[in-house]
Coordinates of C-alpha atoms in Angstrom, one line a residue:
M93 CA 115.5 143.2 77.1
K94 CA 114.5 140.1 79.1
E95 CA 115.9 139.7 82.7
R96 CA 118.9 136.4 83.0
V97 CA 117.1 134.8 85.8
V98 CA 119.1 131.9 88.5
C99 CA 117.3 130.0 90.8
F100 CA 118.9 129.0 93.5
I101 CA 117.3 125.9 95.5
D102 CA 117.7 124.8 99.2
G103 CA 117.4 121.8 99.7
F104 CA 117.0 120.9 102.8
N105 CA 114.3 123.5 103.4
L106 CA 112.9 122.2 100.3
Y107 CA 112.9 119.0 101.0
H108 CA 112.2 119.2 105.2
A109 CA 109.0 121.0 103.7
I110 CA 108.0 118.2 101.8
A111 CA 107.7 115.6 103.9
K112 CA 105.4 117.5 105.6
L113 CA 102.8 117.4 103.1
K114 CA 102.7 114.1 104.3
A115 CA 102.9 112.9 100.4
P116 CA 106.5 111.1 99.8
H117 CA 106.1 111.7 95.2
L118 CA 106.1 115.2 95.2
K119 CA 110.0 114.6 96.2
W120 CA 110.7 113.9 93.0
V121 CA 110.0 117.1 91.9
N122 CA 111.6 118.2 88.3
L123 CA 113.4 121.7 89.7
Y124 CA 114.0 123.3 86.5
S125 CA 110.1 123.1 86.1
L126 CA 109.3 124.4 89.4
S127 CA 112.0 127.4 88.7
S128 CA 110.3 128.0 85.4
V129 CA 106.6 128.0 87.3
F130 CA 107.8 131.5 88.4
V131 CA 110.0 132.9 85.3
R132 CA 107.4 135.6 83.7
P133 CA 108.0 134.5 80.0
Q134 CA 107.6 138.3 78.6
S135 CA 109.7 139.7 80.2
Q136 CA 112.2 137.0 82.1
Y137 CA 113.9 133.8 81.0
L138 CA 115.6 131.5 83.1
V139 CA 119.5 130.7 82.4
D140 CA 120.7 128.5 85.6
V141 CA 119.1 126.1 88.3
H142 CA 121.7 125.4 91.6
Y143 CA 120.9 122.9 94.4
F144 CA 122.1 123.0 97.0
S145 CA 122.4 120.0 99.4
A146 CA 124.3 117.0 100.8
Y147 CA 124.4 113.4 101.3
A148 CA 123.7 111.8 104.6
D149 CA 126.7 109.1 104.6
W150 CA 125.3 107.4 108.2
L151 CA 122.1 106.5 106.2
P152 CA 122.7 103.7 103.4
Q153 CA 118.5 103.9 102.2
Q154 CA 118.0 107.7 102.1
K155 CA 121.5 108.1 100.3
S156 CA 121.1 106.3 98.0
R157 CA 117.5 108.0 97.0
H158 CA 119.0 111.3 97.2
I159 CA 121.4 109.9 94.9
Q160 CA 119.1 108.9 92.6
Y161 CA 117.5 112.1 92.3
V162 CA 120.6 114.2 91.6
K163 CA 121.3 112.1 89.1
A164 CA 118.1 112.4 87.9
L165 CA 118.3 117.0 88.6
M166 CA 122.0 116.9 86.7
A167 CA 120.0 114.8 83.5
S168 CA 117.2 118.0 83.9
K169 CA 119.4 120.9 83.8
V170 CA 120.5 121.1 86.7
S171 CA 123.2 122.0 88.8
P172 CA 124.6 120.5 92.2
V173 CA 125.7 122.1 94.2
M174 CA 126.8 118.9 97.6
G175 CA 128.4 120.1 101.0
K176 CA 128.7 117.7 103.0
F177 CA 127.8 117.0 107.5
K178 CA 129.9 118.0 110.6
I179 CA 129.8 115.5 113.5
K180 CA 128.7 117.4 116.9
D181 CA 129.1 115.7 120.3
R182 CA 125.3 116.5 121.6
N183 CA 124.2 115.9 125.5
C184 CA 120.9 115.6 127.5
P185 CA 120.6 118.0 130.1
S186 CA 118.6 115.6 132.2
C187 CA 120.5 113.1 132.2
H188 CA 123.8 114.2 131.0
H189 CA 123.9 111.0 127.9
R190 CA 126.3 112.2 125.5
W191 CA 126.2 110.8 122.0
N192 CA 127.7 111.4 118.3
G193 CA 125.1 114.1 115.8
H194 CA 125.0 115.3 112.5
E195 CA 124.6 119.0 111.8
E196 CA 124.4 120.4 108.6
K197 CA 126.4 123.5 107.9
E198 CA 127.8 124.1 104.0
T199 CA 124.3 124.6 102.1
D200 CA 123.6 128.7 103.7
V201 CA 127.4 128.8 103.7
N202 CA 126.9 128.2 99.2
I203 CA 124.1 129.3 99.0
A204 CA 125.7 133.3 100.3
L205 CA 128.7 132.5 98.2
A206 CA 126.5 131.4 94.9
L207 CA 124.5 134.4 95.1
L208 CA 127.5 137.1 95.2
D209 CA 129.5 135.3 93.1
L210 CA 127.5 134.9 89.9
A211 CA 126.0 138.8 90.9
Y212 CA 129.6 140.0 90.3
K213 CA 130.3 137.7 87.4
D214 CA 126.8 139.4 86.4
K215 CA 126.2 135.8 85.2
Y216 CA 121.7 137.3 86.0
D217 CA 119.5 140.5 86.6
H218 CA 117.1 138.8 88.7
A219 CA 117.6 135.9 91.3
F220 CA 115.0 133.6 92.3
L221 CA 115.8 131.7 96.0
V222 CA 114.4 128.8 96.9
S223 CA 114.2 128.7 101.3
N224 CA 112.6 130.1 103.7
D225 CA 116.0 130.1 105.7
S226 CA 116.8 133.8 107.7
D227 CA 120.4 133.1 107.5
L228 CA 120.4 133.8 104.2
T229 CA 119.0 137.4 104.9
P230 CA 123.2 139.4 105.1
A231 CA 123.5 137.9 101.4
I232 CA 120.6 139.6 100.6
N233 CA 121.4 142.3 101.4
M234 CA 124.8 142.5 100.3
V235 CA 124.1 141.5 96.7
R236 CA 120.8 144.2 96.4
G237 CA 123.3 146.7 98.6
N238 CA 125.7 145.8 95.4
F239 CA 123.6 145.9 92.3
P240 CA 121.1 148.0 93.0
N241 CA 119.8 146.9 89.7
K242 CA 120.2 143.0 90.4
K243 CA 116.2 141.5 91.6
I244 CA 115.7 138.9 94.0
T245 CA 113.0 137.5 94.0
T246 CA 112.4 134.6 97.8
I247 CA 110.8 131.5 97.2
V248 CA 109.2 130.0 100.3
P249 CA 108.4 126.0 100.0
P250 CA 105.0 124.8 100.9
H251 CA 103.8 124.1 104.4
Y252 CA 106.1 127.4 105.6
T253 CA 105.3 130.8 106.0
H254 CA 107.3 133.7 105.1
S255 CA 110.5 134.6 107.2
N256 CA 109.7 138.5 107.6
E257 CA 113.9 139.0 107.9
L258 CA 114.0 137.5 104.3
I259 CA 110.7 139.3 103.0
K260 CA 112.2 142.7 104.0
A261 CA 116.2 141.8 102.1
S262 CA 114.4 140.2 98.8
S263 CA 112.7 142.8 96.0
E264 CA 110.0 140.3 96.1
K265 CA 108.4 137.0 97.1
A266 CA 106.3 133.9 96.3
K267 CA 104.9 130.9 97.5
I268 CA 105.8 127.4 96.1
T269 CA 102.1 125.1 96.4
I270 CA 101.1 121.7 95.8
P271 CA 99.6 121.7 92.4
H272 CA 103.0 123.5 91.9
L273 CA 104.5 120.4 92.7
E274 CA 101.9 117.7 91.6
R275 CA 103.1 119.4 87.8
C276 CA 106.5 119.1 87.7
L277 CA 107.6 116.1 88.8
L278 CA 109.7 113.4 87.8
P279 CA 109.5 110.6 85.1
T280 CA 109.5 106.9 86.5
I281 CA 112.7 106.8 85.0
I282 CA 115.3 109.1 83.5
Y283 CA 117.5 108.3 80.0
D284 CA 120.3 109.6 78.7
A285 CA 120.6 111.1 75.0
G286 CA 121.5 107.0 73.9
G287 CA 118.7 105.4 75.8
N288 CA 121.2 104.2 79.2
I289 CA 119.2 104.3 82.6
I290 CA 120.4 106.7 84.1
A291 CA 118.4 107.4 87.4
T292 CA 114.5 106.0 88.8
R293 CA 112.3 106.7 90.8
P294 CA 112.5 105.3 94.4
V295 CA 109.8 103.3 95.3
E296 CA 109.1 105.4 98.6
Y297 CA 108.5 108.3 95.5
N298 CA 105.6 106.2 93.9
P299 CA 102.6 108.1 94.1
P300 CA 99.4 107.3 95.2

């Protein structure tokens, strides 16, 4: 029987990796198609793709683009799990200036919980984890410790190298490349079955 694959995507980790490529059009990537790139058709099939992120409410333009992207993902069979940013007091040790910063804290926890929850519910045989965040290592270890027959492949975003901790914890590893992103871009306009517009690619993400 073929392995059931579920992909878990660390949205911010992937976003910041793509941003470092200095090619904004690659941010408009179809994550279901991207996940499918790593599926072995003869022995695996993709069941679900889960996207974990949060809206930056204090940045209206960025939030607007993000909302369009999440709508596009949902129309492409991706399930979003949105967390929240928390305000955190920051200060400069040199000049002692204080200000309020924002820190996203829920994504790691949401990914870890989903990995464990879907393992206990036996929703996958093989998990793909798109992230390079070593904080997810304990969750991988717990899944593999409790379910020795389940596999987890860590798929590192572009620009990054694999975290040693994640490599040791995972069954396999893979890496997203620029060609992967290029061939998995979403269309300019996304319609529903009735021909209504669901999402439109932001002009900032137009191809060069």
